[in-house]
């Protein structure tokens, strides 16, 4: 099963989940989200391997992520990866899960 498929399954299960189940579901979804984003960051790093920092800034700005050359190369690559990642079905499924959890007062970080 792919990350996207699993996140879509978790998103479908979220509305019927009880609070304890929803925390577990959200934790798994968060881990899958992070894995997917990291995988895409590696792909973006390979795609932009030969570009100068100025070219990376231009690419980030063109992708709707305004920034400047004060960011290090790794930060620019994360911005570019995030710009690509946010509209993937996997990321959108995670957003659905997180919003469902938030509506019900369920969070990964306990409130103090």
Coordinates of N, CA, C and O in Angstrom, one line a residue:
X1 N 0.8 -1.2 0.0 CA 0.0 0.0 0.0 C 0.9 1.2 0.0 O 1.9 1.3 0.7
X2 N 0.5 2.2 -0.8 CA 1.3 3.4 -0.9 C 1.0 4.4 0.3 O -0.1 4.2 0.9
X3 N 1.8 5.3 0.5 CA 1.6 6.4 1.5 C 0.3 7.1 1.2 O -0.6 7.3 2.1
X4 N 0.0 7.4 0.0 CA -1.2 8.1 -0.4 C -2.4 7.2 -0.1 O -3.4 7.7 0.5
X5 N -2.4 6.0 -0.5 CA -3.5 5.1 -0.3 C -3.8 5.0 1.2 O -4.9 5.0 1.7
X6 N -2.7 4.8 2.0 CA -2.9 4.7 3.5 C -3.5 6.0 4.1 O -4.4 5.9 4.9
X7 N -3.0 7.1 3.6 CA -3.5 8.4 4.2 C -5.0 8.6 3.7 O -5.8 9.1 4.5
X8 N -5.3 8.2 2.5 CA -6.7 8.2 2.1 C -7.6 7.3 3.0 O -8.7 7.7 3.3
X9 N -7.1 6.1 3.3 CA -7.9 5.2 4.1 C -8.0 5.8 5.5 O -9.1 5.7 6.1
X10 N -7.0 6.4 6.1 CA -7.1 7.0 7.4 C -8.0 8.2 7.4 O -8.8 8.4 8.3
X11 N -8.0 9.0 6.3 CA -9.0 10.1 6.2 C -10.4 9.6 6.2 O -11.3 10.2 6.8
X12 N -10.6 8.5 5.5 CA -12.0 7.9 5.4 C -12.4 7.4 6.8 O -13.6 7.5 7.2
X13 N -11.5 6.9 7.6 CA -11.8 6.3 8.9 C -11.9 7.4 10.0 O -12.6 7.2 11.0
X14 N -11.4 8.6 9.8 CA -11.3 9.6 10.8 C -12.7 10.0 11.4 O -12.8 10.1 12.6
X15 N -13.7 10.3 10.6 CA -14.9 10.8 11.1 C -15.6 9.8 12.1 O -16.3 10.2 13.0
X16 N -15.4 8.5 11.8 CA -16.1 7.5 12.7 C -15.2 7.1 13.9 O -15.7 6.3 14.7
X17 N -14.0 7.6 14.0 CA -13.1 7.2 15.1 C -13.4 7.9 16.4 O -13.8 9.1 16.4
X18 N -13.3 7.2 17.5 CA -13.4 7.8 18.8 C -12.1 8.5 19.1 O -11.1 8.3 18.5
X19 N -12.2 9.3 20.2 CA -11.0 10.2 20.5 C -9.7 9.4 20.6 O -8.7 9.8 20.0
X20 N -9.7 8.3 21.3 CA -8.4 7.5 21.5 C -8.0 7.0 20.2 O -6.8 7.0 19.9
X21 N -8.9 6.5 19.4 CA -8.6 5.9 18.1 C -8.1 7.0 17.1 O -7.2 6.8 16.3
X22 N -8.7 8.2 17.3 CA -8.4 9.3 16.4 C -6.9 9.8 16.7 O -6.2 10.2 15.8
X23 N -6.5 9.7 18.0 CA -5.1 10.1 18.3 C -4.2 9.2 17.6 O -3.2 9.6 17.0
X24 N -4.4 7.9 17.7 CA -3.6 6.9 17.0 C -3.6 7.1 15.5 O -2.5 7.0 14.9
X25 N -4.7 7.3 15.0 CA -4.9 7.6 13.5 C -4.1 8.8 13.1 O -3.4 8.8 12.1
X26 N -4.2 9.9 13.9 CA -3.5 11.1 13.6 C -2.0 10.9 13.7 O -1.3 11.4 12.9
X27 N -1.6 10.2 14.7 CA -0.1 9.9 14.9 C 0.4 9.1 13.7 O 1.5 9.5 13.1
X28 N -0.3 8.1 13.2 CA 0.1 7.4 12.0 C 0.1 8.3 10.8 O 1.1 8.3 10.0
X29 N -0.9 9.1 10.7 CA -1.0 10.0 9.5 C 0.1 11.0 9.5 O 0.7 11.3 8.5
X30 N 0.4 11.5 10.7 CA 1.5 12.5 10.8 C 2.9 11.9 10.4 O 3.6 12.5 9.6
X31 N 3.1 10.6 10.8 CA 4.3 9.9 10.4 C 4.4 9.7 8.9 O 5.4 10.0 8.3
X32 N 3.3 9.3 8.3 CA 3.2 9.1 6.9 C 3.4 10.5 6.1 O 4.1 10.5 5.1
X33 N 2.8 11.5 6.6 CA 3.0 12.8 6.0 C 4.4 13.2 6.0 O 5.0 13.7 5.0
X34 N 5.1 13.1 7.2 CA 6.5 13.4 7.3 C 7.4 12.6 6.3 O 8.3 13.1 5.7
X35 N 7.1 11.3 6.2 CA 7.8 10.4 5.3 C 7.6 10.8 3.9 O 8.6 10.9 3.1
X36 N 6.4 11.1 3.5 CA 6.1 11.6 2.1 C 6.8 12.9 1.8 O 7.4 13.0 0.7
X37 N 6.8 13.8 2.7 CA 7.4 15.1 2.5 C 9.0 14.9 2.4 O 9.6 15.5 1.5
X38 N 9.5 14.1 3.2 CA 11.0 13.9 3.2 C 11.4 13.2 1.9 O 12.4 13.6 1.2
X39 N 10.6 12.2 1.4 CA 10.9 11.6 0.1 C 10.8 12.6 -1.0 O 11.7 12.6 -1.9
X40 N 9.8 13.4 -1.0 CA 9.7 14.5 -2.0 C 10.9 15.5 -1.9 O 11.4 15.9 -3.0
X41 N 11.3 15.8 -0.7 CA 12.5 16.7 -0.6 C 13.7 16.1 -1.2 O 14.5 16.8 -1.9
X42 N 13.9 14.8 -1.1 CA 15.1 14.2 -1.7 C 15.0 14.3 -3.2 O 16.0 14.5 -3.9
X43 N 13.8 14.1 -3.8 CA 13.5 14.2 -5.2 C 13.8 15.6 -5.7 O 14.5 15.8 -6.7
X44 N 13.3 16.6 -4.9 CA 13.5 18.0 -5.3 C 15.0 18.3 -5.2 O 15.5 19.0 -6.1
X45 N 15.7 17.8 -4.2 CA 17.2 18.1 -4.1 C 17.9 17.5 -5.3 O 18.8 18.2 -5.8
X46 N 17.5 16.4 -5.8 CA 18.2 15.8 -7.0 C 17.8 16.6 -8.2 O 18.7 16.9 -9.0
X47 N 16.6 17.0 -8.3 CA 16.1 17.8 -9.5 C 16.8 19.2 -9.6 O 17.1 19.6 -10.6
X48 N 17.1 19.8 -8.4 CA 17.7 21.1 -8.4 C 19.1 21.1 -8.0 O 19.7 22.1 -7.6
X49 N 19.8 20.0 -8.1 CA 21.2 19.8 -7.6 C 22.1 20.8 -8.2 O 23.0 21.3 -7.5
X50 N 22.0 21.2 -9.4 CA 23.0 22.1 -10.0 C 22.7 23.5 -10.0 O 23.5 24.4 -10.5
X51 N 21.6 23.9 -9.3 CA 21.2 25.3 -9.3 C 21.9 26.1 -8.2 O 22.1 25.6 -7.1
X52 N 22.1 27.3 -8.5 CA 22.7 28.2 -7.5 C 21.7 28.6 -6.5 O 20.5 28.5 -6.8
X53 N 22.1 29.2 -5.4 CA 21.1 29.7 -4.4 C 20.1 30.7 -5.0 O 18.9 30.7 -4.7
X54 N 20.7 31.6 -5.8 CA 19.8 32.6 -6.5 C 18.7 31.9 -7.3 O 17.6 32.4 -7.4
X55 N 19.1 30.9 -8.1 CA 18.2 30.2 -8.9 C 17.1 29.4 -8.1 O 16.0 29.3 -8.4
X56 N 17.6 28.9 -6.9 CA 16.6 28.2 -6.0 C 15.6 29.2 -5.4 O 14.4 28.9 -5.3
X57 N 16.1 30.4 -5.1 CA 15.2 31.5 -4.6 C 14.2 31.8 -5.7 O 13.0 31.9 -5.4
X58 N 14.6 32.0 -6.9 CA 13.7 32.3 -8.0 C 12.7 31.1 -8.2 O 11.5 31.4 -8.4
X59 N 13.1 29.9 -8.1 CA 12.2 28.8 -8.2 C 11.2 28.8 -7.1 O 10.0 28.5 -7.3
X60 N 11.6 29.1 -5.9 CA 10.7 29.1 -4.7 C 9.7 30.2 -4.9 O 8.5 30.0 -4.6
X61 N 10.2 31.4 -5.3 CA 9.3 32.5 -5.6 C 8.3 32.2 -6.6 O 7.1 32.5 -6.5
X62 N 8.7 31.5 -7.7 CA 7.8 31.1 -8.8 C 6.8 30.1 -8.3 O 5.7 30.0 -8.8
X63 N 7.2 29.3 -7.3 CA 6.3 28.3 -6.8 C 5.3 28.8 -5.7 O 4.6 28.1 -5.1
X64 N 5.4 30.1 -5.5 CA 4.5 30.8 -4.5 C 5.0 30.7 -3.1 O 4.3 30.9 -2.2
X65 N 6.3 30.5 -3.0 CA 7.0 30.5 -1.7 C 8.0 31.7 -1.6 O 9.2 31.4 -1.8
X66 N 7.5 32.9 -1.4 CA 8.4 34.0 -1.3 C 9.5 33.8 -0.3 O 9.3 33.4 0.8
X67 N 10.7 34.1 -0.7 CA 11.9 34.0 0.2 C 13.0 34.8 -0.4 O 12.9 35.4 -1.5
X68 N 14.2 34.8 0.2 CA 15.3 35.5 -0.3 C 16.6 34.6 0.0 O 16.5 33.5 0.5
X69 N 17.7 35.1 -0.4 CA 18.9 34.3 -0.3 C 19.5 34.2 1.1 O 20.5 33.5 1.3
X70 N 18.8 34.7 2.1 CA 19.2 34.5 3.5 C 19.0 33.1 3.9 O 19.6 32.6 4.9
X71 N 18.1 32.3 3.2 CA 17.9 30.9 3.6 C 19.0 30.1 3.0 O 19.5 30.3 1.9
X72 N 19.4 29.1 3.8 CA 20.4 28.2 3.3 C 19.8 27.2 2.2 O 18.6 27.1 2.2
X73 N 20.7 26.6 1.5 CA 20.2 25.7 0.4 C 19.2 24.7 0.9 O 18.2 24.4 0.3
X74 N 19.4 24.0 2.1 CA 18.5 23.0 2.6 C 17.1 23.6 2.8 O 16.1 23.0 2.6
X75 N 17.1 24.8 3.4 CA 15.8 25.5 3.6 C 15.1 25.8 2.4 O 13.8 25.7 2.3
X76 N 15.8 26.2 1.3 CA 15.2 26.5 0.0 C 14.6 25.2 -0.6 O 13.5 25.2 -1.1
X77 N 15.3 24.1 -0.4 CA 14.9 22.8 -0.9 C 13.6 22.4 -0.2 O 12.7 21.8 -0.8
X78 N 13.5 22.6 1.1 CA 12.3 22.3 1.9 C 11.1 23.1 1.4 O 10.0 22.6 1.3
X79 N 11.4 24.4 1.1 CA 10.3 25.3 0.6 C 9.8 24.8 -0.7 O 8.6 24.7 -1.0
X80 N 10.7 24.4 -1.6 CA 10.3 23.9 -2.9 C 9.5 22.5 -2.8 O 8.5 22.3 -3.4
X81 N 10.0 21.7 -1.9 CA 9.3 20.4 -1.7 C 7.9 20.6 -1.1 O 7.0 20.0 -1.5
X82 N 7.8 21.5 -0.1 CA 6.5 21.8 0.5 C 5.6 22.4 -0.5 O 4.4 22.0 -0.5
X83 N 6.0 23.2 -1.4 CA 5.2 23.8 -2.5 C 4.6 22.7 -3.3 O 3.4 22.7 -3.7
X84 N 5.4 21.7 -3.7 CA 4.9 20.6 -4.5 C 4.0 19.6 -3.6 O 3.0 19.2 -4.1
X85 N 4.4 19.4 -2.4 CA 3.7 18.4 -1.5 C 2.3 18.8 -1.1 O 1.4 18.0 -1.1
X86 N 2.1 20.1 -0.8 CA 0.9 20.5 -0.2 C -0.4 20.2 -1.0 O -1.4 20.1 -0.4
X87 N -0.3 20.1 -2.3 CA -1.4 19.8 -3.1 C -1.5 18.4 -3.6 O -2.4 18.1 -4.4
X88 N -0.7 17.5 -3.0 CA -0.8 16.1 -3.4 C -2.0 15.5 -2.7 O -2.4 16.0 -1.6
X89 N -2.6 14.4 -3.2 CA -3.7 13.7 -2.5 C -3.3 13.3 -1.1 O -4.1 13.4 -0.2
X90 N -2.0 12.9 -0.9 CA -1.6 12.4 0.4 C -1.6 13.6 1.4 O -2.2 13.5 2.5
X91 N -1.1 14.7 1.0 CA -1.1 15.9 1.9 C -2.5 16.4 2.2 O -2.9 16.8 3.3
X92 N -3.4 16.4 1.2 CA -4.8 16.8 1.4 C -5.5 15.9 2.3 O -6.3 16.3 3.1
X93 N -5.2 14.6 2.2 CA -5.9 13.6 3.1 C -5.4 13.9 4.5 O -6.2 13.8 5.4
X94 N -4.1 14.1 4.7 CA -3.6 14.4 6.1 C -4.3 15.7 6.6 O -4.7 15.7 7.8
X95 N -4.5 16.7 5.8 CA -5.2 17.9 6.2 C -6.6 17.6 6.7 O -7.0 18.1 7.7
X96 N -7.3 16.8 6.0 CA -8.6 16.4 6.4 C -8.6 15.7 7.8 O -9.4 16.0 8.6
X97 N -7.6 14.8 8.0 CA -7.5 14.1 9.3 C -7.2 15.1 10.4 O -7.9 15.1 11.4
X98 N -6.3 16.0 10.1 CA -5.9 17.0 11.2 C -7.0 17.9 11.5 O -7.3 18.3 12.6
X99 N -7.8 18.3 10.4 CA -8.9 19.2 10.7 C -10.0 18.5 11.5 O -10.6 19.1 12.3
X100 N -10.3 17.3 11.1 CA -11.3 16.5 11.9 C -10.9 16.4 13.3 O -11.7 16.5 14.3
X101 N -9.6 16.0 13.6 CA -9.1 15.9 14.9 C -9.2 17.3 15.7 O -9.7 17.3 16.8
X102 N -8.9 18.3 15.0 CA -8.9 19.7 15.6 C -10.4 20.0 16.0 O -10.6 20.6 17.1
X103 N -11.3 19.8 15.1 CA -12.7 20.0 15.4 C -13.2 19.3 16.6 O -14.1 19.8 17.4
X104 N -12.6 18.2 16.9 CA -13.0 17.4 18.1 C -12.1 17.5 19.3 O -12.2 16.9 20.3
X105 N -11.2 18.5 19.2 CA -10.3 18.8 20.3 C -9.2 17.7 20.5 O -8.7 17.5 21.7
X106 N -8.8 17.0 19.5 CA -7.8 15.9 19.6 C -6.5 16.4 18.9 O -6.5 16.9 17.8
X107 N -5.5 16.4 19.7 CA -4.2 16.8 19.3 C -3.1 15.8 19.6 O -3.2 15.0 20.5
X108 N -2.0 15.9 18.8 CA -0.8 15.0 19.1 C -0.1 15.5 20.3 O 0.5 14.7 21.1
X109 N 0.0 16.8 20.5 CA 0.7 17.4 21.6 C -0.3 17.7 22.7 O -1.3 18.5 22.5
X110 N -0.2 17.1 23.9 CA -1.2 17.4 24.9 C -1.2 18.8 25.4 O -0.2 19.5 25.4
X111 N -2.4 19.3 25.6 CA -2.6 20.7 26.1 C -2.2 20.7 27.6 O -2.5 19.7 28.3
X112 N -1.6 21.8 28.0 CA -1.3 21.9 29.4 C -2.2 22.8 30.1 O -2.8 23.7 29.7

